[in-house]
Short mmCIF file of C-alpha atoms in Angstrom, two decimals:
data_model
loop_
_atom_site.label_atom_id
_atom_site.label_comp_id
_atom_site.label_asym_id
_atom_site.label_seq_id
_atom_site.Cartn_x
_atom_site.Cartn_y
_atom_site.Cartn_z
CA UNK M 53 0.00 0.00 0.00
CA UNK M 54 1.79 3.32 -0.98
CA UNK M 55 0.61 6.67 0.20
CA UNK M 56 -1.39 9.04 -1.64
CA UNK M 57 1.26 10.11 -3.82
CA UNK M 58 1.65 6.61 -4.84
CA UNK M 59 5.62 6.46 -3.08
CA UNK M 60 6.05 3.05 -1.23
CA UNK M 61 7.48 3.67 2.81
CA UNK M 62 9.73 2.14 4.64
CA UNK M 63 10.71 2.43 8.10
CA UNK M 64 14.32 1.68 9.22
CA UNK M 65 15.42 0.85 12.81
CA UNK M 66 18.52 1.86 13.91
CA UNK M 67 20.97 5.14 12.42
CA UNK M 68 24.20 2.88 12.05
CA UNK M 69 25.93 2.41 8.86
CA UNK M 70 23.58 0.03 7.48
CA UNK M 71 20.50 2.04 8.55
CA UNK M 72 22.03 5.07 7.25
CA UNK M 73 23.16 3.54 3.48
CA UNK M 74 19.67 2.05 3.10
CA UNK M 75 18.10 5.38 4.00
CA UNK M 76 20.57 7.02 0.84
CA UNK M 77 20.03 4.10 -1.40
CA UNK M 78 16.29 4.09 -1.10
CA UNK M 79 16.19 8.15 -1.69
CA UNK M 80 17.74 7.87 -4.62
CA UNK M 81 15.08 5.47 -5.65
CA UNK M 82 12.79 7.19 -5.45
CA UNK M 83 11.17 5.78 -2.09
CA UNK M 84 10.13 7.44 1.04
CA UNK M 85 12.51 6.13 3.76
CA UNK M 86 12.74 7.01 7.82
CA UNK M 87 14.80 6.28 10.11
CA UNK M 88 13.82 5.80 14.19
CA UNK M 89 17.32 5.74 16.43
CA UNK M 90 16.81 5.26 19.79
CA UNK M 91 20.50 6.83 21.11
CA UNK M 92 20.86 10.50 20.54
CA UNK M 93 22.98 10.46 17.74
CA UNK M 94 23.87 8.93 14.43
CA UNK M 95 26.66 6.22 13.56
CA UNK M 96 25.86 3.45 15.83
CA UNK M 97 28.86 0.97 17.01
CA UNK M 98 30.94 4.46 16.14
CA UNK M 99 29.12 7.13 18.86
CA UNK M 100 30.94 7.49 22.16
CA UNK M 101 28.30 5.69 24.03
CA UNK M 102 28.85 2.55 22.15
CA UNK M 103 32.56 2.62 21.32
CA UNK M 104 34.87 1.48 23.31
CA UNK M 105 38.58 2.12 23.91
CA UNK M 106 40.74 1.73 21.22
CA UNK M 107 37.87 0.58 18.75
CA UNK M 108 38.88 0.64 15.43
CA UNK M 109 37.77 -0.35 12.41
CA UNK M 110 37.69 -4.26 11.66
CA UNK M 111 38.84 -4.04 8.05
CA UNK M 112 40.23 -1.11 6.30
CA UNK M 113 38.60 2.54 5.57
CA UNK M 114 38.08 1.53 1.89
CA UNK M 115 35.86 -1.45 3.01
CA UNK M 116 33.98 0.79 5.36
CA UNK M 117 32.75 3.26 2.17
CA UNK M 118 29.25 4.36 2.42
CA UNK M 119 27.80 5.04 -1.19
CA UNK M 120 26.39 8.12 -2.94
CA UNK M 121 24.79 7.13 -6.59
CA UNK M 122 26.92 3.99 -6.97
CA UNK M 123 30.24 5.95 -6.03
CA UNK M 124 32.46 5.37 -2.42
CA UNK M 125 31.62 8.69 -0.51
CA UNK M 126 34.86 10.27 -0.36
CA UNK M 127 37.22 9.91 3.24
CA UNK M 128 39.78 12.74 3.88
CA UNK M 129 42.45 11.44 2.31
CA UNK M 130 42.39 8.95 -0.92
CA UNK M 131 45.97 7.72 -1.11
CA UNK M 132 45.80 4.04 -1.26
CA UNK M 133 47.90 3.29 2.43
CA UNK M 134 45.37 6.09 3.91
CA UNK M 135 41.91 3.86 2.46
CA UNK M 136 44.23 0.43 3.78
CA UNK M 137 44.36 1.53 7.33
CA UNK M 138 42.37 1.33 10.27
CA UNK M 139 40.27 4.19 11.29
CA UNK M 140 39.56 4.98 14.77
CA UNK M 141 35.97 5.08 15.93
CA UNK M 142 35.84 8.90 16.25
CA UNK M 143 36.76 9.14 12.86
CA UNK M 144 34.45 6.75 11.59
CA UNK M 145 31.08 8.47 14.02
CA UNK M 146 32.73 11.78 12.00
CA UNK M 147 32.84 10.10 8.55
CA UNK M 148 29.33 9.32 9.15
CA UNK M 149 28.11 12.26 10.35
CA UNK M 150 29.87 14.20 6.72
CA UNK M 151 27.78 11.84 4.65
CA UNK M 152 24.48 12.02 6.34
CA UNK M 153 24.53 15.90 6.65
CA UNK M 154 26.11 16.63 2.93
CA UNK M 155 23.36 14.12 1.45
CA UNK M 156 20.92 15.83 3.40
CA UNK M 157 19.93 12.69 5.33
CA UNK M 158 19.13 14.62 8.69
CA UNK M 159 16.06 15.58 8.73
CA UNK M 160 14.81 11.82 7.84
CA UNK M 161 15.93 10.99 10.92
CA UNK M 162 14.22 10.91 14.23
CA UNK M 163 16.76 10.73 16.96
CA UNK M 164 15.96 9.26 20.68
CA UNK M 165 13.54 7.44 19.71
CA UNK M 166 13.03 3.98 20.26
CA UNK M 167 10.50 1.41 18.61
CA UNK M 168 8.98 -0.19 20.99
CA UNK M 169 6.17 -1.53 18.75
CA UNK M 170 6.00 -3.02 15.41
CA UNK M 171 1.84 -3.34 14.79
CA UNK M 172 0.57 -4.98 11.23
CA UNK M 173 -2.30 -4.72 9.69
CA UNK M 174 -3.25 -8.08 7.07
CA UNK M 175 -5.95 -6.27 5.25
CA UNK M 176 -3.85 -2.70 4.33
CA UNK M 177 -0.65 -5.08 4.59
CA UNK M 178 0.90 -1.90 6.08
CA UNK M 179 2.39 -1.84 9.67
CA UNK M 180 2.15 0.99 11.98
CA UNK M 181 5.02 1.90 15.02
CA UNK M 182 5.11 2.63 18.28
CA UNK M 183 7.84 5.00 19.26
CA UNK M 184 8.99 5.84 22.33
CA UNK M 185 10.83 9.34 22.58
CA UNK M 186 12.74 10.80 25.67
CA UNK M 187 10.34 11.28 28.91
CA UNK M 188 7.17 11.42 26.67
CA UNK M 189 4.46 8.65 25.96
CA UNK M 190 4.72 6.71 23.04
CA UNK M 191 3.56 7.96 19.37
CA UNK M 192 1.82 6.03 16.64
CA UNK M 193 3.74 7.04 13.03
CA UNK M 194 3.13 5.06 9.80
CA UNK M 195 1.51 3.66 7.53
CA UNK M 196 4.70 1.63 6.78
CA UNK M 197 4.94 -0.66 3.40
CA UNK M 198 8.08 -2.16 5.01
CA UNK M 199 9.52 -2.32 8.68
CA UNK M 200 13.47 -3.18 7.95
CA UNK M 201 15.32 -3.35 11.54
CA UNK M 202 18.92 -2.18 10.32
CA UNK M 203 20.80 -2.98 14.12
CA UNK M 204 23.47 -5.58 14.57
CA UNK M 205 25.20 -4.39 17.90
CA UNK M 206 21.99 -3.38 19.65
CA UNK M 207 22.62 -4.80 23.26
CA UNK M 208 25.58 -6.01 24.71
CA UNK M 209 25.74 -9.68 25.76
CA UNK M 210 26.95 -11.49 28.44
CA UNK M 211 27.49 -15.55 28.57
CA UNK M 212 25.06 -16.60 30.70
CA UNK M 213 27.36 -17.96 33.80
CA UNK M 214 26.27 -18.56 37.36
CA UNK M 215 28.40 -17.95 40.64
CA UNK M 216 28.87 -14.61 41.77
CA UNK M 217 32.60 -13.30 40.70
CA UNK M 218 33.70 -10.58 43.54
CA UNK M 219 35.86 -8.89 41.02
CA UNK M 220 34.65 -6.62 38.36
CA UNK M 221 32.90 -8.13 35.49
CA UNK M 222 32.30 -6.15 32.47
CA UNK M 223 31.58 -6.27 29.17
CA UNK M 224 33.72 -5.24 25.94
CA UNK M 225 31.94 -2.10 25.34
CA UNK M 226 32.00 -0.96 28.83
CA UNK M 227 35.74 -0.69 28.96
CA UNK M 228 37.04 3.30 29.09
CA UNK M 229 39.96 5.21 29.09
CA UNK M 230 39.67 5.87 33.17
CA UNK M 231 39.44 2.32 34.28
CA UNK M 232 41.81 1.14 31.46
CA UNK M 233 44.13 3.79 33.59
CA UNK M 234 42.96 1.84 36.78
CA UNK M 235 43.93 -1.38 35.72
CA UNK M 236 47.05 -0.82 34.85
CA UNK M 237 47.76 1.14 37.88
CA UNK M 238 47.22 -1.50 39.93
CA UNK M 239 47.91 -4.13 37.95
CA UNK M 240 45.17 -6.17 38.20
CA UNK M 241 44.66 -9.34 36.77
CA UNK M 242 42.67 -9.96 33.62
CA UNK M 243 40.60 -12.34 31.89
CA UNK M 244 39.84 -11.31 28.34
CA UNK M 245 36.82 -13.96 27.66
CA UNK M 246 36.23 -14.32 24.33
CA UNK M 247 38.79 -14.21 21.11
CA UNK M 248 36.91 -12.22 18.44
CA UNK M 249 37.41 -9.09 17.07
CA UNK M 250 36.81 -7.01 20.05
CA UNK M 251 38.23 -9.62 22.38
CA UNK M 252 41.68 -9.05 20.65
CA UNK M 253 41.05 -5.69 20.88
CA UNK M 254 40.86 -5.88 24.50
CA UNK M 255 44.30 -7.64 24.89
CA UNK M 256 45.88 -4.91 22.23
CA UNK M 257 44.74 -2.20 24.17
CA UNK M 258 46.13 -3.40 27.47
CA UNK M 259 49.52 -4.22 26.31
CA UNK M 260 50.17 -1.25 24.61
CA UNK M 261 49.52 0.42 27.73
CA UNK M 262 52.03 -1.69 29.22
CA UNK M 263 50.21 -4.32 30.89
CA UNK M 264 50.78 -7.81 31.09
CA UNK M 265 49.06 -9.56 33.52
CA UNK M 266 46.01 -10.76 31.16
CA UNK M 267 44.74 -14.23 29.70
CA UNK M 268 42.62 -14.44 26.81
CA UNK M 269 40.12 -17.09 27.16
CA UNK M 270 38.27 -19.03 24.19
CA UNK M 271 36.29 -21.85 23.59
CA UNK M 272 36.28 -22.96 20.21
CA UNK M 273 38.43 -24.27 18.12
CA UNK M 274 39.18 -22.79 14.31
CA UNK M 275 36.70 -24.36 11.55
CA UNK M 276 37.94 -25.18 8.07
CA UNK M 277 35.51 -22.24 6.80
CA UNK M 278 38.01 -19.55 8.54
CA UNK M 279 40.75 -21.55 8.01
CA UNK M 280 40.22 -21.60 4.67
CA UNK M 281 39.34 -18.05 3.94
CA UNK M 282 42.71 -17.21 6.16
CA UNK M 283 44.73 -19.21 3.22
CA UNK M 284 42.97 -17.47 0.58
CA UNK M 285 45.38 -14.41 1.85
CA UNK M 286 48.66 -16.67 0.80
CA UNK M 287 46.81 -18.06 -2.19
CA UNK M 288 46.13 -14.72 -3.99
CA UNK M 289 49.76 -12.98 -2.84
CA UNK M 290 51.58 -13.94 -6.05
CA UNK M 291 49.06 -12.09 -7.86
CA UNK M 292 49.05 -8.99 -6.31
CA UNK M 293 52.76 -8.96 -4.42
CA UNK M 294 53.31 -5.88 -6.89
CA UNK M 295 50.89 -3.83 -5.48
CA UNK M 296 50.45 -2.43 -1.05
CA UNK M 297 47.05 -4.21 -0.71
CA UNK M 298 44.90 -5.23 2.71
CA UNK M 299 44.27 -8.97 1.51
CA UNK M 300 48.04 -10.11 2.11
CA UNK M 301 47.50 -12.37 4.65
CA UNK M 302 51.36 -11.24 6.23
CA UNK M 303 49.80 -7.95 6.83
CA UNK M 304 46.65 -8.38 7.82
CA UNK M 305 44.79 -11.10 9.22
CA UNK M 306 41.11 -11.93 7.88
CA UNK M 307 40.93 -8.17 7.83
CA UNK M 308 40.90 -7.89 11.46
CA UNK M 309 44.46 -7.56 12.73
CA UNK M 310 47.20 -5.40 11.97
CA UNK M 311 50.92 -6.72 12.61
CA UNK M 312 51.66 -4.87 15.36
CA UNK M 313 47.81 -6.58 17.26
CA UNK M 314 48.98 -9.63 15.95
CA UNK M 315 52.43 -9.38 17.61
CA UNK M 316 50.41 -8.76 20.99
CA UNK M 317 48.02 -11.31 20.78
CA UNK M 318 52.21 -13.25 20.38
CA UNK M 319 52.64 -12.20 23.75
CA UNK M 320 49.84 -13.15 26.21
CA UNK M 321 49.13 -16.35 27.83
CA UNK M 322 46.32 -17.73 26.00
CA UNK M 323 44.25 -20.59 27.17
CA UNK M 324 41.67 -22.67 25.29
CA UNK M 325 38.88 -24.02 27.50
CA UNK M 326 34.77 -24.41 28.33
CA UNK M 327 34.05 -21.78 31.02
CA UNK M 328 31.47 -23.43 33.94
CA UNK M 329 30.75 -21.13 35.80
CA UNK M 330 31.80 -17.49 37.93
CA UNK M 331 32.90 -18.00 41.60
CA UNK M 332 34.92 -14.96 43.76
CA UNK M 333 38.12 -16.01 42.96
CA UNK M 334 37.25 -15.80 39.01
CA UNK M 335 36.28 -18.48 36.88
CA UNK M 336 35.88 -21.91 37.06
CA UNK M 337 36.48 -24.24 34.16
CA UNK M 338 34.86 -27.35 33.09
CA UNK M 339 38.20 -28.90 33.58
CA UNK M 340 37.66 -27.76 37.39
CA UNK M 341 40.72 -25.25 36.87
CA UNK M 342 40.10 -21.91 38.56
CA UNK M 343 41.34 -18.55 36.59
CA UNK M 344 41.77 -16.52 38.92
CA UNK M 345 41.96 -13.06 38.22
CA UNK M 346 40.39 -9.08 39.36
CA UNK M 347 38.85 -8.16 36.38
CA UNK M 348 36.95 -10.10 33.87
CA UNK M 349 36.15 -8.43 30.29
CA UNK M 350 33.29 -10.74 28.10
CA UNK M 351 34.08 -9.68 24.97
CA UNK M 352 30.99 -11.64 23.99
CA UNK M 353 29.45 -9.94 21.39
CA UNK M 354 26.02 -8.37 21.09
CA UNK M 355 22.43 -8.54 20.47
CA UNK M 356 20.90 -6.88 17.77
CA UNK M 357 18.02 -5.95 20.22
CA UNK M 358 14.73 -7.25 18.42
CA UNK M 359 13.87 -8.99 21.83
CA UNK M 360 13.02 -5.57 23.09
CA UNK M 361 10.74 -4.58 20.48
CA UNK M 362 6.84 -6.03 20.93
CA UNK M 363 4.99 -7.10 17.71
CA UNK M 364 1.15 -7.15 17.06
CA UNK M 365 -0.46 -8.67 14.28
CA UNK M 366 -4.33 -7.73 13.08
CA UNK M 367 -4.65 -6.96 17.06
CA UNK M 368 -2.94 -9.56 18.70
CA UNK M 369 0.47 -10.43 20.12
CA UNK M 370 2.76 -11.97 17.80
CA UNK M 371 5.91 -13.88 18.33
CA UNK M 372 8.58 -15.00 16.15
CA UNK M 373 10.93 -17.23 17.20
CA UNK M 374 14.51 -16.65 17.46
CA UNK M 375 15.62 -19.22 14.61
CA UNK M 376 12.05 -17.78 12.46
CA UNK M 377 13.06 -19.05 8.99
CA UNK M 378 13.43 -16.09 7.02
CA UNK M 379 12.75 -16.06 2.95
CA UNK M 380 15.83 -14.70 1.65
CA UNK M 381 17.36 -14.50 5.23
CA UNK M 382 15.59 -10.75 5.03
CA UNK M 383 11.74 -11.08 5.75
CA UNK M 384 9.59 -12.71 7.95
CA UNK M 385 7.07 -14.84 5.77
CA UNK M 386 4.51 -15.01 8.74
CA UNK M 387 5.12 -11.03 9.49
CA UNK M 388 5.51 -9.78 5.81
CA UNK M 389 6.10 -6.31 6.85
CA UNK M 390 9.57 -6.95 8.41
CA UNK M 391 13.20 -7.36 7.27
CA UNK M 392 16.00 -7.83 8.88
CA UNK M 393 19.05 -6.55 7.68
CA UNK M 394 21.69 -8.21 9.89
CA UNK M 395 20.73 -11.30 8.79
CA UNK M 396 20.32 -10.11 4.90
CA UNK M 397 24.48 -10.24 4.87
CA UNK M 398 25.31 -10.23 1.42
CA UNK M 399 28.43 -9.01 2.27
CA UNK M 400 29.74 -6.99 4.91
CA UNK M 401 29.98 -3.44 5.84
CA UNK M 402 27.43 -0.40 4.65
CA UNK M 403 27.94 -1.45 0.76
CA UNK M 404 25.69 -3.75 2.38
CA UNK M 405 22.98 -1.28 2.17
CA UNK M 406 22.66 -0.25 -1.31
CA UNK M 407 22.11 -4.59 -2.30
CA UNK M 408 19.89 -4.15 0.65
CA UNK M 409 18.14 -1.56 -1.30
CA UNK M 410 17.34 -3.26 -4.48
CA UNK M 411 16.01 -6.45 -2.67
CA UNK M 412 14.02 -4.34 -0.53
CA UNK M 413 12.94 -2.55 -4.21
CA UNK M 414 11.74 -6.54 -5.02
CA UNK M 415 9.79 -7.13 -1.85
CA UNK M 416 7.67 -4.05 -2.26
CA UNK M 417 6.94 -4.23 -5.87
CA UNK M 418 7.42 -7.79 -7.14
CA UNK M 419 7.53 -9.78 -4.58
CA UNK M 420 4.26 -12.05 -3.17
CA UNK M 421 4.51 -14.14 0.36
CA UNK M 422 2.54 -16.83 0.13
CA UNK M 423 2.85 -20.75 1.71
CA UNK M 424 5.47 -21.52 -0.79
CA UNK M 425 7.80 -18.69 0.40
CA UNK M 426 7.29 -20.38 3.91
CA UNK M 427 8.10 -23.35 2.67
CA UNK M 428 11.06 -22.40 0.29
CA UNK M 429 12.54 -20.31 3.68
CA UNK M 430 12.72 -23.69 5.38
CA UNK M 431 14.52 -25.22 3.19
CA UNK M 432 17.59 -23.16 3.51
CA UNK M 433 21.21 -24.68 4.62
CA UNK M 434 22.06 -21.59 6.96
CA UNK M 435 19.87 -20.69 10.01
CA UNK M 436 20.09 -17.56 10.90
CA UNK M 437 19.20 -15.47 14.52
CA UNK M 438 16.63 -12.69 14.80
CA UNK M 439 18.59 -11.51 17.99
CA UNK M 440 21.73 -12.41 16.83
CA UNK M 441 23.84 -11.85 13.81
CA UNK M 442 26.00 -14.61 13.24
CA UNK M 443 29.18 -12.72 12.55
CA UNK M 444 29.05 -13.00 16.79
CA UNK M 445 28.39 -16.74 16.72
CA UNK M 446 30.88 -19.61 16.71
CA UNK M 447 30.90 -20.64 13.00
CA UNK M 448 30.66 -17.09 10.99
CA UNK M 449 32.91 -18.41 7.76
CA UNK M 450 30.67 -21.37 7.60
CA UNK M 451 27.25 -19.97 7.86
CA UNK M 452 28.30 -16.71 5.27
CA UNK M 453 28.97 -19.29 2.31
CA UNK M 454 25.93 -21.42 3.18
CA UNK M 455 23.56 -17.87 3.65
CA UNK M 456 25.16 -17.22 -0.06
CA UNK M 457 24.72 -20.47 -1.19
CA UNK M 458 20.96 -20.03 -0.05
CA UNK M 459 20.73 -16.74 -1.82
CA UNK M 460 22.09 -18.48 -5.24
CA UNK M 461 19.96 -21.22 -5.11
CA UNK M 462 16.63 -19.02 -4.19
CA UNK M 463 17.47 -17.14 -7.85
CA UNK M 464 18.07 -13.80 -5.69
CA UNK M 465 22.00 -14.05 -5.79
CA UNK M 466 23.62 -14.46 -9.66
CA UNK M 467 26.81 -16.38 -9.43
CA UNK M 468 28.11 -13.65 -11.59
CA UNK M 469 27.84 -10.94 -9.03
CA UNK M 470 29.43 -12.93 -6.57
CA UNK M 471 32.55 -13.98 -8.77
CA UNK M 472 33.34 -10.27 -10.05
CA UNK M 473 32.62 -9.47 -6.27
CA UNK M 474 35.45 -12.14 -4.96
CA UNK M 475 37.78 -10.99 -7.59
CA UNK M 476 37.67 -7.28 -7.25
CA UNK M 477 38.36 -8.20 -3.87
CA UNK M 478 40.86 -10.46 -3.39
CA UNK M 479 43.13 -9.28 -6.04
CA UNK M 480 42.34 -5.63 -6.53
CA UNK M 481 41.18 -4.78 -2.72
CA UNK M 482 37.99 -3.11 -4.57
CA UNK M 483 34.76 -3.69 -2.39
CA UNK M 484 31.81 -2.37 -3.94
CA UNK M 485 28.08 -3.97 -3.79
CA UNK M 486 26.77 -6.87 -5.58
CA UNK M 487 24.00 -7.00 -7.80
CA UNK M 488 21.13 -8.85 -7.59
CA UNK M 489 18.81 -10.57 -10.09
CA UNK M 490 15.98 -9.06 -8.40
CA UNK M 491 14.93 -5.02 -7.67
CA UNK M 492 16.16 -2.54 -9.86
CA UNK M 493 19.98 -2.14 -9.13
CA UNK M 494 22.09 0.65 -10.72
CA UNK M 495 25.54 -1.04 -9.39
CA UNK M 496 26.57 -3.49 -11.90
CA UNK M 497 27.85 -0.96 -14.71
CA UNK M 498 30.02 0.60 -11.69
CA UNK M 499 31.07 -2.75 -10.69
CA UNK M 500 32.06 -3.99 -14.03
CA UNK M 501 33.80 -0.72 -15.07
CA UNK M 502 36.31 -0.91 -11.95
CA UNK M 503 37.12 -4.42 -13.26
CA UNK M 504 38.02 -3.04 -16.32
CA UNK M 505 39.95 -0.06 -14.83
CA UNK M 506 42.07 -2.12 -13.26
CA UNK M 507 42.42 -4.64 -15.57
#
């Protein structure tokens, strides 16, 4: 159901990256597009609230690119070793804040306000929201065509451990310059649980401030999908050892380290084991080992925060479960006025968004949801989370080529895309969005032309 001027609208949840590249993409579609943040500012993982100390970026700046009309919205520098570093969070929450105010994205966003209600309507097929803003009682807005909740690092999350620890227990995102400072002062014992992204992060930041009383604590072991994707670094470095790029595997690792993290993560005890449970000493392992220790950090992950929103459906309480099959990984067959796009990962970062865009083009105009969509979304190979995205799960290699796989085999996906995808990337460190059979998508003649550029 469009509005009276006949423009389809969407509603987007959350003012990160993603939410913010969908919001462009769809604009310059020609769609009506809001989006509802519940903090009181724009960038997501990358405002102060959220970031914490020492957060960088997990692959370099020119992976990070929003996009404006099919081209990389300009960083402050475009010198190849500038787009293959890190940037800090500040400069990414700045970044951000450039492209939303220059495309004039502002005032399509309503800031500190939080959905607390998704509501859908069977007959109109149109869902209205319930927002919550700062101190007030919650407002109705809508009609919405399409509800697409854009958060992946909503809510921070803990392992759910008993025992009472009589140390401080934190998570990742909690940890700040002053007790960083405090830490190391007295140096304090800590376990980093956790050996992610942000868990290395963690360690990095406490050696370089010259501590090294820590143990990083994991409890998985390495599956062939990452181990894999780690050789593809040594696989493709004949090809390209002419040229500075991020994919040699000797200089970066899966796009997440830097040499000089790497070289810390060298340096720390690290132990690999089941935690049991918390006790005051620290934690107990299955083994029945203690760790003892004064500080623990879970860097654990997050939530994407869907728990916390209620949904209604033609009056009454709905509830989707947290492994819902979901027809394209994207929308909720039984809820047809939701997407998700955490779990929509056609390839990481905010290029993300503009894909996004063109499926979200499909559902809205081409697209019917019917029993055999149910059916077809059961039948995938990767099972997704609702609350989770699975780049914070145990097997992230392995469920990103089955999701794609998925994709492929649902007709959404052309092999094609994904192949000049893979190569622009692995040999020419080019990252720019794939195509899709479906939706009207203006990418592919910018895709194909940087092939031939570099060719």
């Amino acid at each position: 159901m469009a509005g009276e001027d006949g423009v389809k609208r969407v509603a987007i949840i959350g003012a990160g990256w993603s939410g913010l590249q969908i919001l462009q993409s769809l604009r310059e579609r020609g769609m009506s597009a809001q989006i509802f943040e519940k903090l009181d500012l724009i960038g997501g993982t990358w405002t102060p609230a959220l970031s914490y100390h020492s957060l960088n970026l997990h692959s370099p700046r020119y992976m990070a690119s929003v996009f404006v009309h099919g081209k990389p919205f300009p960083f402050k520098q475009s010198d190849r070793d500038y787009l293959n570093g890190k940037a800090p969070a500040a400069e990414m929450h700045e970044y951000l804040n450039d492209f939303a105010r220059t495309q004039q994205l502002l005032p399509h966003i309503a800031l500190s306000s939080a959905v607390v209600a998704i509501e859908y309507s069977s007959s109109t097929r149109t869902a209205m929201l319930r927002v919550q803003k700062t101190a007030s009682a919650p407002a109705t807005h809508g009609p919405f065509d399409l509800v697409v909740f854009a958060s992946v690092s909503g809510k921070p999350s803990l392992p759910p451990l008993d025992g009472a620890f009589g140390g401080a227990l934190l998570h990742s995102s909690e940890l700040r310059k002053p007790l960083l400072d405090e830490v190391v002062a007295k140096k304090k014992k800590v376990v980093v649980l956790g050996a992610g992204k942000s868990g290395c992060d963690m360690v990095s930041a406490l050696r370089q401030h010259g501590h090294r009383n820590c143990v990083l604590l994991w409890a998985v072991w390495p599956r062939l999908g990452l181990f894999l994707a780690w050789l593809t670094g040594y696989m493709v470095m004949p090809v390209r050892s002419f040229r500075n790029l991020h994919w040699n595997a000797s200089k970066f690792h899966f796009g997440s380290l830097n040499r000089e993290q790497a070289a810390d993560l060298r340096e720390v005890e690290a132990v690999q084991a089941e935690p049991a449970r918390l006790c005051r000493e620290g934690i107990v392992l299955k083994s029945g080992e203690l760790l003892a220790c004064d500080v623990i950090i879970c860097a654990t992950g997050y939530d994407t925060g869907f728990a916390d929103v209620q949904l209604v459906k033609d009056g009454k309480k709905f509830v989707i479960d947290d492994k819902e099959p979901l027809l394209h990984h994207a929308l909720v067959p039984t809820f047809p006025c939701l997407m998700f796009s955490h779990s929509a990962l056609f390839h990481v970062g905010p290029a993300r968004g503009v894909t996004q865009s063109a499926y979200i083009s499909y559902v809205l105009n081409e697209l019917t949801v019917d029993e055999r969509a149910v059916r077809q979304a059961q039948k995938y190979m990767c099972k997704q989370s609702v609350n989770r995205h699975f780049v914070y799960g145990d097997h992230f290699v392995d469920s990103f080529v089955l999701h794609l796989v998925d994709l492929i085999w649902a007709g959404i996906l052309p092999v094609s895309s994904f192949v000049a995808f893979a190569f622009n990337f692995f040999v020419f460190s080019i990252y720019e969005p794939m195509w899709l059979n479906v939706g009207k998508h203006k990418v592919v003649k910018e895709t194909q032309k940087s092939m031939l550029e570099c060719l």
